[in-house]
Coordinates of N, CA and C in Angstrom, one line a residue:
M1 N 0.8 -1.2 0.0 CA 0.0 0.0 0.0 C 0.9 1.3 0.0
M2 N 0.4 2.3 -0.7 CA 1.2 3.5 -0.8 C 1.0 4.3 0.5
T3 N 1.9 5.3 0.6 CA 1.8 6.3 1.7 C 0.9 7.4 1.1
N4 N 0.4 8.3 2.0 CA -0.4 9.5 1.6 C 0.4 10.3 0.5
L5 N 1.7 10.5 0.8 CA 2.5 11.3 -0.1 C 2.7 10.6 -1.5
E6 N 2.9 9.3 -1.5 CA 3.0 8.6 -2.8 C 1.6 8.6 -3.5
A7 N 0.5 8.5 -2.8 CA -0.8 8.6 -3.5 C -1.0 10.0 -4.1
A8 N -0.6 11.1 -3.3 CA -0.7 12.4 -3.8 C 0.1 12.6 -5.1
R9 N 1.3 12.1 -5.1 CA 2.2 12.2 -6.2 C 1.6 11.5 -7.4
Q10 N 1.1 10.3 -7.2 CA 0.5 9.5 -8.3 C -0.7 10.2 -8.9
M11 N -1.6 10.8 -8.0 CA -2.7 11.6 -8.5 C -2.3 12.8 -9.3
S12 N -1.3 13.5 -8.8 CA -0.8 14.7 -9.5 C -0.3 14.3 -10.9
A13 N 0.5 13.2 -10.9 CA 1.0 12.8 -12.2 C -0.2 12.3 -13.2
R14 N -1.1 11.6 -12.6 CA -2.3 11.0 -13.4 C -3.1 12.1 -14.0
F15 N -3.2 13.2 -13.3 CA -4.0 14.3 -13.8 C -3.1 15.5 -14.4
H16 N -1.9 15.2 -14.6 CA -0.9 16.1 -15.3 C -0.8 17.4 -14.6
C17 N -0.6 17.4 -13.3 CA -0.5 18.6 -12.5 C 0.8 18.6 -11.7
L18 N 1.6 19.6 -12.1 CA 2.9 19.8 -11.3 C 2.5 20.6 -10.1
M19 N 3.1 20.1 -8.9 CA 2.8 20.8 -7.7 C 4.1 21.0 -6.9
S20 N 4.1 22.1 -6.2 CA 5.3 22.4 -5.3 C 5.3 21.4 -4.2
K21 N 6.4 21.3 -3.5 CA 6.5 20.4 -2.3 C 5.4 20.7 -1.3
E22 N 5.2 22.0 -1.0 CA 4.3 22.5 0.0 C 2.9 22.1 -0.4
A23 N 2.5 22.3 -1.7 CA 1.1 21.9 -2.1 C 0.9 20.4 -2.1
M24 N 2.0 19.7 -2.5 CA 1.9 18.2 -2.5 C 1.7 17.7 -1.1
H25 N 2.4 18.2 -0.1 CA 2.3 17.8 1.3 C 0.9 18.2 1.8
A26 N 0.4 19.4 1.5 CA -0.9 19.8 2.0 C -2.0 18.9 1.4
F27 N -1.9 18.5 0.1 CA -2.8 17.6 -0.5 C -2.7 16.2 0.2
A28 N -1.5 15.7 0.4 CA -1.3 14.4 1.0 C -1.9 14.3 2.4
D29 N -1.9 15.5 3.1 CA -2.4 15.5 4.5 C -3.9 15.3 4.5
I30 N -4.7 15.6 3.5 CA -6.1 15.4 3.5 C -6.6 14.0 3.0
L31 N -5.6 13.2 2.4 CA -6.0 11.9 1.9 C -6.2 10.9 3.0
V32 N -7.3 10.1 2.9 CA -7.6 9.1 3.8 C -7.6 7.7 3.1
S33 N -6.8 6.8 3.6 CA -6.8 5.5 3.0 C -8.1 4.7 3.4
R34 N -8.7 4.0 2.4 CA -9.9 3.2 2.7 C -9.7 1.9 2.0
K35 N -10.2 0.8 2.7 CA -10.1 -0.5 2.2 C -11.6 -1.1 2.1
Y36 N -11.9 -1.8 1.0 CA -13.2 -2.3 0.9 C -13.1 -3.8 0.5
K37 N -13.9 -4.6 1.0 CA -14.0 -6.0 0.6 C -14.8 -6.2 -0.7
K38 N -14.5 -7.2 -1.4 CA -15.3 -7.5 -2.6 C -16.8 -7.6 -2.2
G39 N -17.6 -6.8 -3.0 CA -19.1 -6.8 -2.7 C -19.5 -5.7 -1.7
E40 N -18.6 -5.1 -1.1 CA -18.9 -4.1 -0.1 C -19.4 -2.8 -0.7
R41 N -20.4 -2.2 -0.1 CA -20.9 -0.9 -0.7 C -20.0 0.2 -0.2
I42 N -19.7 1.1 -1.1 CA -18.9 2.2 -0.8 C -19.8 3.4 -0.6
L43 N -20.9 3.4 -1.4 CA -21.9 4.5 -1.3 C -23.2 3.9 -1.6
D44 N -24.3 4.2 -0.8 CA -25.6 3.6 -1.0 C -26.6 4.7 -1.6
E45 N -27.6 4.2 -2.2 CA -28.7 5.1 -2.7 C -29.2 5.9 -1.5
G46 N -29.4 7.2 -1.7 CA -29.9 8.0 -0.6 C -28.8 8.7 0.3
D47 N -27.6 8.2 0.1 CA -26.4 8.8 0.8 C -26.0 10.1 0.0
V48 N -25.3 10.9 0.7 CA -24.7 12.1 0.1 C -23.3 11.8 -0.2
C49 N -22.8 12.0 -1.4 CA -21.4 11.7 -1.8 C -20.6 12.9 -1.2
R50 N -19.7 12.6 -0.2 CA -19.0 13.6 0.5 C -17.5 13.7 0.0
G51 N -17.2 12.9 -1.0 CA -15.8 13.0 -1.5 C -15.6 12.2 -2.7
M52 N -14.4 12.1 -3.2 CA -14.0 11.3 -4.4 C -13.1 10.2 -3.9
L53 N -13.0 9.1 -4.6 CA -12.2 8.0 -4.2 C -11.2 7.7 -5.4
Y54 N -9.9 7.9 -5.1 CA -8.9 7.5 -6.1 C -8.6 6.0 -5.9
I55 N -8.6 5.2 -6.9 CA -8.4 3.8 -6.7 C -6.9 3.4 -6.9
E56 N -6.3 3.0 -5.8 CA -4.9 2.5 -5.8 C -4.9 1.1 -6.3
K57 N -5.8 0.2 -5.8 CA -5.8 -1.2 -6.2 C -7.3 -1.7 -6.2
G58 N -7.6 -2.4 -7.2 CA -9.0 -3.0 -7.1 C -9.9 -2.4 -8.2
M59 N -11.2 -2.8 -8.1 CA -12.1 -2.4 -9.1 C -13.5 -2.1 -8.4
T60 N -14.1 -1.0 -8.9 CA -15.4 -0.6 -8.3 C -16.4 -0.5 -9.5
R61 N -17.7 -0.5 -9.1 CA -18.8 -0.3 -10.0 C -19.8 0.7 -9.5
Q62 N -20.2 1.6 -10.3 CA -21.2 2.6 -10.0 C -22.5 2.1 -10.7
F63 N -23.6 2.0 -10.0 CA -24.8 1.4 -10.7 C -26.1 2.0 -10.0
Y64 N -27.2 1.7 -10.6 CA -28.5 2.2 -10.1 C -29.5 1.1 -10.5
F65 N -30.7 1.2 -10.0 CA -31.8 0.4 -10.3 C -32.9 1.2 -11.1
K66 N -33.3 0.5 -12.2 CA -34.4 1.1 -13.0 C -35.4 0.0 -13.3
Y67 N -36.7 0.2 -12.9 CA -37.7 -0.9 -13.1 C -37.1 -2.2 -12.5
D68 N -36.6 -2.2 -11.3 CA -36.0 -3.3 -10.7 C -34.9 -4.0 -11.4
K69 N -34.3 -3.3 -12.3 CA -33.2 -3.9 -13.1 C -31.9 -3.1 -12.7
D70 N -30.8 -3.9 -12.4 CA -29.5 -3.4 -12.0 C -28.8 -2.9 -13.2
L71 N -28.5 -1.6 -13.3 CA -27.8 -1.0 -14.5 C -26.5 -0.4 -14.1
T72 N -25.4 -0.8 -14.8 CA -24.0 -0.3 -14.5 C -23.8 0.9 -15.2
E73 N -23.4 1.9 -14.5 CA -23.1 3.3 -15.1 C -21.6 3.5 -15.4
H74 N -20.8 2.9 -14.5 CA -19.3 3.2 -14.6 C -18.6 2.1 -13.9
I75 N -17.4 1.7 -14.4 CA -16.5 0.8 -13.7 C -15.2 1.4 -13.6
G76 N -14.6 1.5 -12.4 CA -13.3 2.1 -12.2 C -12.3 1.1 -11.7
Y77 N -11.1 1.4 -12.0 CA -10.0 0.5 -11.5 C -8.7 1.4 -11.3
E78 N -7.6 0.7 -11.0 CA -6.4 1.4 -10.6 C -6.1 2.7 -11.5
G79 N -5.9 3.8 -10.7 CA -5.6 5.1 -11.4 C -6.9 5.9 -11.7
G80 N -8.0 5.3 -11.4 CA -9.3 6.0 -11.7 C -9.8 6.6 -10.5
M81 N -10.8 7.6 -10.7 CA -11.4 8.3 -9.7 C -12.9 8.0 -9.7
I82 N -13.5 7.7 -8.6 CA -14.9 7.4 -8.6 C -15.6 8.3 -7.7
M83 N -16.8 8.8 -8.1 CA -17.6 9.7 -7.3 C -19.0 9.8 -8.0
C84 N -20.0 10.2 -7.2 CA -21.3 10.5 -7.8 C -21.3 12.1 -7.9
L85 N -21.0 12.5 -9.1 CA -20.7 13.9 -9.4 C -21.8 14.9 -8.9
E86 N -23.0 14.6 -9.3 CA -24.1 15.5 -9.0 C -24.3 15.6 -7.5
S87 N -24.3 14.4 -6.8 CA -24.5 14.4 -5.4 C -23.3 15.1 -4.7
L88 N -22.1 14.9 -5.2 CA -20.9 15.6 -4.6 C -21.0 17.1 -4.7
L89 N -21.4 17.6 -5.9 CA -21.4 19.0 -6.1 C -22.6 19.7 -5.5
K90 N -23.8 19.1 -5.5 CA -25.0 19.7 -4.9 C -25.1 19.3 -3.4
Q91 N -24.3 18.3 -2.9 CA -24.4 17.8 -1.6 C -25.9 17.4 -1.2
E92 N -26.4 16.6 -2.2 CA -27.8 16.1 -2.1 C -27.7 14.6 -2.2
P93 N -28.7 13.8 -1.7 CA -28.7 12.4 -1.8 C -28.6 11.9 -3.2
T94 N -27.9 10.8 -3.4 CA -27.7 10.2 -4.7 C -28.6 9.1 -5.0
R95 N -28.9 8.8 -6.3 CA -29.7 7.6 -6.7 C -28.7 6.5 -7.1
L96 N -27.4 6.9 -7.2 CA -26.4 5.9 -7.7 C -25.8 5.2 -6.5
M97 N -25.3 4.0 -6.7 CA -24.6 3.3 -5.7 C -23.2 2.9 -6.2
I98 N -22.3 2.7 -5.3 CA -20.9 2.3 -5.7 C -20.6 1.1 -4.8
E99 N -20.0 0.0 -5.4 CA -19.6 -1.2 -4.7 C -18.3 -1.6 -5.2
A100 N -17.6 -2.4 -4.4 CA -16.3 -2.9 -4.8 C -16.5 -4.2 -5.5
L101 N -16.0 -4.3 -6.7 CA -16.0 -5.6 -7.5 C -14.9 -6.5 -7.1
E102 N -13.9 -6.0 -6.5 CA -12.7 -6.7 -6.1 C -12.3 -6.1 -4.7
P103 N -11.5 -6.8 -3.9 CA -10.9 -6.1 -2.8 C -10.2 -4.8 -3.3
T104 N -10.6 -3.7 -2.7 CA -10.2 -2.4 -3.2 C -9.5 -1.5 -2.1
I105 N -8.4 -0.9 -2.5 CA -7.8 0.1 -1.7 C -7.9 1.4 -2.4
G106 N -8.4 2.4 -1.7 CA -8.6 3.7 -2.3 C -8.2 4.9 -1.4
W107 N -8.1 6.0 -2.0 CA -7.7 7.2 -1.2 C -8.8 8.2 -1.3
E108 N -9.5 8.5 -0.2 CA -10.6 9.4 -0.2 C -10.2 10.8 -0.1
I109 N -10.8 11.6 -0.9 CA -10.5 13.1 -0.9 C -11.8 13.7 -0.5
N110 N -11.9 14.2 0.8 CA -13.1 14.8 1.3 C -13.4 16.2 0.6
K111 N -14.6 16.4 0.1 CA -14.9 17.6 -0.6 C -14.7 18.9 0.2
L112 N -15.1 18.9 1.4 CA -15.0 20.2 2.2 C -13.5 20.5 2.4
E113 N -12.7 19.5 2.7 CA -11.2 19.7 2.9 C -10.6 20.1 1.6
M114 N -11.0 19.5 0.4 CA -10.4 19.9 -0.9 C -10.8 21.3 -1.2
D115 N -12.1 21.6 -1.0 CA -12.6 23.0 -1.2 C -11.7 24.0 -0.5
A116 N -11.5 23.7 0.8 CA -10.7 24.6 1.7 C -9.3 24.8 1.1
L117 N -8.6 23.7 0.8 CA -7.3 23.7 0.2 C -7.2 24.5 -1.1
A118 N -8.2 24.2 -2.0 CA -8.3 24.8 -3.3 C -8.5 26.4 -3.2
S119 N -9.1 26.8 -2.1 CA -9.3 28.3 -1.9 C -8.0 29.0 -1.5
K120 N -7.1 28.2 -1.0 CA -5.8 28.8 -0.6 C -4.6 28.5 -1.6
S121 N -4.8 27.6 -2.5 CA -3.7 27.2 -3.3 C -4.2 27.0 -4.8
T122 N -3.6 27.8 -5.7 CA -3.9 27.7 -7.1 C -3.5 26.3 -7.7
E123 N -2.4 25.7 -7.1 CA -2.0 24.4 -7.6 C -3.0 23.4 -7.2
I124 N -3.6 23.4 -6.0 CA -4.6 22.5 -5.6 C -5.9 22.7 -6.4
A125 N -6.2 24.0 -6.6 CA -7.4 24.3 -7.4 C -7.3 23.8 -8.8
L126 N -6.1 23.8 -9.4 CA -5.9 23.3 -10.7 C -6.0 21.8 -10.8
L127 N -5.5 21.1 -9.8 CA -5.7 19.7 -9.7 C -7.1 19.3 -9.6
Y128 N -7.9 20.0 -8.7 CA -9.3 19.8 -8.5 C -10.0 19.9 -9.8
R129 N -9.7 21.0 -10.5 CA -10.4 21.3 -11.8 C -10.1 20.2 -12.8
K130 N -8.8 19.7 -12.8 CA -8.4 18.7 -13.8 C -9.1 17.3 -13.5
I131 N -9.3 17.0 -12.2 CA -10.1 15.8 -11.8 C -11.5 15.9 -12.4
F132 N -12.2 17.1 -12.2 CA -13.5 17.2 -12.7 C -13.5 17.2 -14.2
E133 N -12.6 17.8 -14.9 CA -12.5 17.8 -16.3 C -12.4 16.4 -16.8
F134 N -11.5 15.6 -16.2 CA -11.3 14.2 -16.6 C -12.6 13.5 -16.5
S135 N -13.3 13.6 -15.4 CA -14.6 12.9 -15.1 C -15.6 13.3 -16.2
L136 N -15.7 14.6 -16.5 CA -16.7 15.1 -17.4 C -16.4 14.6 -18.9
I137 N -15.1 14.6 -19.2 CA -14.7 14.1 -20.5 C -15.0 12.6 -20.6
E138 N -14.7 11.8 -19.6 CA -15.1 10.4 -19.6 C -16.6 10.2 -19.8
S139 N -17.4 10.9 -19.1 CA -18.8 10.8 -19.2 C -19.3 11.2 -20.6
Q140 N -18.7 12.2 -21.2 CA -19.1 12.6 -22.5 C -18.7 11.5 -23.5
I141 N -17.5 11.0 -23.4 CA -17.1 9.9 -24.3 C -18.1 8.7 -24.2
K142 N -18.5 8.4 -23.0 CA -19.4 7.2 -22.8 C -20.7 7.6 -23.4
A143 N -21.3 8.8 -23.1 CA -22.6 9.1 -23.7 C -22.6 9.2 -25.2
D144 N -21.5 9.7 -25.8 CA -21.5 9.7 -27.3 C -21.4 8.3 -27.8
T145 N -20.6 7.5 -27.2 CA -20.4 6.1 -27.7 C -21.8 5.4 -27.6
L146 N -22.5 5.5 -26.5 CA -23.8 4.9 -26.4 C -24.8 5.5 -27.4
R147 N -24.7 6.7 -27.6 CA -25.7 7.4 -28.5 C -25.5 7.1 -30.0
F148 N -24.2 7.1 -30.4 CA -23.9 7.1 -31.8 C -23.3 5.8 -32.4
E149 N -22.8 4.9 -31.5 CA -22.1 3.7 -32.1 C -22.8 2.4 -31.9
P150 N -22.8 1.5 -32.9 CA -23.4 0.2 -32.8 C -22.6 -0.6 -31.8
A151 N -23.2 -1.8 -31.4 CA -22.7 -2.6 -30.3 C -21.2 -3.0 -30.5
H152 N -20.9 -3.4 -31.7 CA -19.5 -3.8 -31.9 C -18.5 -2.7 -31.8
E153 N -18.9 -1.5 -32.2 CA -18.0 -0.3 -32.0 C -17.9 0.1 -30.5
R154 N -19.0 -0.1 -29.8 CA -19.0 0.2 -28.3 C -18.0 -0.7 -27.6
Y155 N -18.1 -2.0 -28.0 CA -17.2 -3.0 -27.4 C -15.7 -2.7 -27.8
N156 N -15.5 -2.4 -29.0 CA -14.1 -2.1 -29.5 C -13.5 -0.9 -28.8
K157 N -14.4 0.1 -28.6 CA -13.9 1.3 -27.9 C -13.5 1.0 -26.4
L158 N -14.4 0.2 -25.8 CA -14.0 -0.2 -24.4 C -12.7 -1.0 -24.4
L159 N -12.6 -1.9 -25.4 CA -11.4 -2.7 -25.5 C -10.1 -1.8 -25.6
Q160 N -10.3 -0.8 -26.4 CA -9.2 0.2 -26.7 C -8.9 1.1 -25.5
L161 N -9.9 1.6 -24.9 CA -9.7 2.6 -23.8 C -9.6 1.9 -22.4
H162 N -10.2 0.8 -22.2 CA -10.2 0.2 -20.8 C -10.2 -1.3 -20.9
P163 N -9.1 -1.9 -21.5 CA -9.1 -3.3 -21.6 C -9.2 -4.1 -20.2
E164 N -8.8 -3.4 -19.1 CA -8.8 -4.0 -17.8 C -10.3 -4.4 -17.4
I165 N -11.2 -3.5 -17.8 CA -12.6 -3.8 -17.5 C -13.0 -5.1 -18.2
L166 N -12.6 -5.3 -19.4 CA -13.0 -6.5 -20.1 C -12.3 -7.8 -19.6
K167 N -11.1 -7.6 -19.0 CA -10.4 -8.7 -18.4 C -10.9 -9.1 -17.1
R168 N -11.3 -8.1 -16.3 CA -11.6 -8.4 -14.9 C -13.0 -8.3 -14.4
A169 N -13.9 -7.5 -15.0 CA -15.2 -7.3 -14.5 C -16.1 -8.4 -15.0
P170 N -17.1 -8.8 -14.2 CA -18.1 -9.8 -14.6 C -18.8 -9.4 -15.9
L171 N -19.0 -10.3 -16.8 CA -19.5 -10.0 -18.1 C -20.9 -9.4 -18.0
V172 N -21.7 -9.8 -17.0 CA -23.0 -9.2 -16.9 C -22.9 -7.7 -16.7
Y173 N -21.9 -7.2 -15.9 CA -21.7 -5.8 -15.7 C -21.2 -5.1 -16.9
V174 N -20.3 -5.8 -17.6 CA -19.7 -5.2 -18.9 C -20.9 -5.0 -19.9
A175 N -21.7 -6.0 -20.0 CA -22.9 -5.9 -20.9 C -23.8 -4.7 -20.5
S176 N -24.0 -4.6 -19.3 CA -24.9 -3.5 -18.8 C -24.2 -2.1 -19.0
L177 N -22.9 -2.1 -18.8 CA -22.1 -0.8 -19.0 C -22.2 -0.4 -20.5
L178 N -22.2 -1.4 -21.4 CA -22.2 -1.1 -22.8 C -23.7 -1.1 -23.4
Q179 N -24.6 -1.2 -22.5 CA -26.1 -1.2 -22.8 C -26.4 -2.2 -23.9
M180 N -26.0 -3.4 -23.6 CA -26.4 -4.5 -24.4 C -26.7 -5.7 -23.5
T181 N -27.4 -6.7 -24.1 CA -27.7 -7.9 -23.4 C -26.4 -8.8 -23.3
P182 N -26.3 -9.7 -22.3 CA -25.1 -10.6 -22.2 C -25.0 -11.4 -23.5
E183 N -26.1 -11.8 -24.1 CA -26.1 -12.5 -25.4 C -25.4 -11.7 -26.5
T184 N -25.8 -10.5 -26.6 CA -25.3 -9.6 -27.6 C -23.8 -9.4 -27.4
L185 N -23.4 -9.2 -26.1 CA -22.0 -9.0 -25.8 C -21.2 -10.3 -26.2
S186 N -21.8 -11.4 -26.0 CA -21.1 -12.7 -26.3 C -20.9 -12.8 -27.8
R187 N -21.9 -12.4 -28.6 CA -21.8 -12.4 -30.1 C -20.7 -11.4 -30.6
V188 N -20.8 -10.2 -30.0 CA -19.8 -9.2 -30.3 C -18.4 -9.6 -30.0
R189 N -18.2 -10.2 -28.8 CA -16.9 -10.7 -28.4 C -16.4 -11.8 -29.4
S190 N -17.2 -12.7 -29.7 CA -16.9 -13.8 -30.6 C -16.5 -13.2 -32.0
A191 N -17.3 -12.3 -32.5 CA -17.0 -11.7 -33.8 C -15.6 -10.9 -33.8
S192 N -15.4 -10.2 -32.6 CA -14.2 -9.5 -32.5 C -12.9 -10.4 -32.4
L193 N -13.1 -11.5 -31.7 CA -12.0 -12.5 -31.6 C -11.7 -13.2 -33.0
N194 N -12.7 -13.3 -33.8 CA -12.6 -14.0 -35.1 C -12.2 -13.1 -36.2
S195 N -12.2 -11.8 -36.0 CA -11.8 -10.9 -37.1 C -10.3 -10.6 -37.2

């Protein structure tokens, strides 16, 4: 497991933010290590998302229920950041849930503490902005892929951008993430392997 300072350095590199030693140490000081067992809920429906979780090791799934059906919204793994953005920004209860798909180690960044740091440091404010930009770009890519691309292109894009998801996540969740049935996913995978 990393130290707070190693986690801070890794996040700063991941989001392409150079920070002074002082800013790096201030950021490291607010990071809290969290461990989750496979299947453990990180956030429940009705909870308020109070922070972001940077994944050091493991895999998480963000999902919701619609008409009693479990739908996967996002799958995160090492180097990823997971949060319920609307709940985090509005500080209102979420309809989304987050669970650990594997034993997971993460670094929690509390919103209030990050807000306070960002108000004092332009370097921290830049990192904060880049985290949100990254999250919004990921959401836009996913929305555009689901809107405009047929099943085989959605699968190929996931294979290109996030091969770890296809290697490690249960296929039922991958199918849900790609908004296709498990049968369609199986056909698309077979066609992709044979081409």
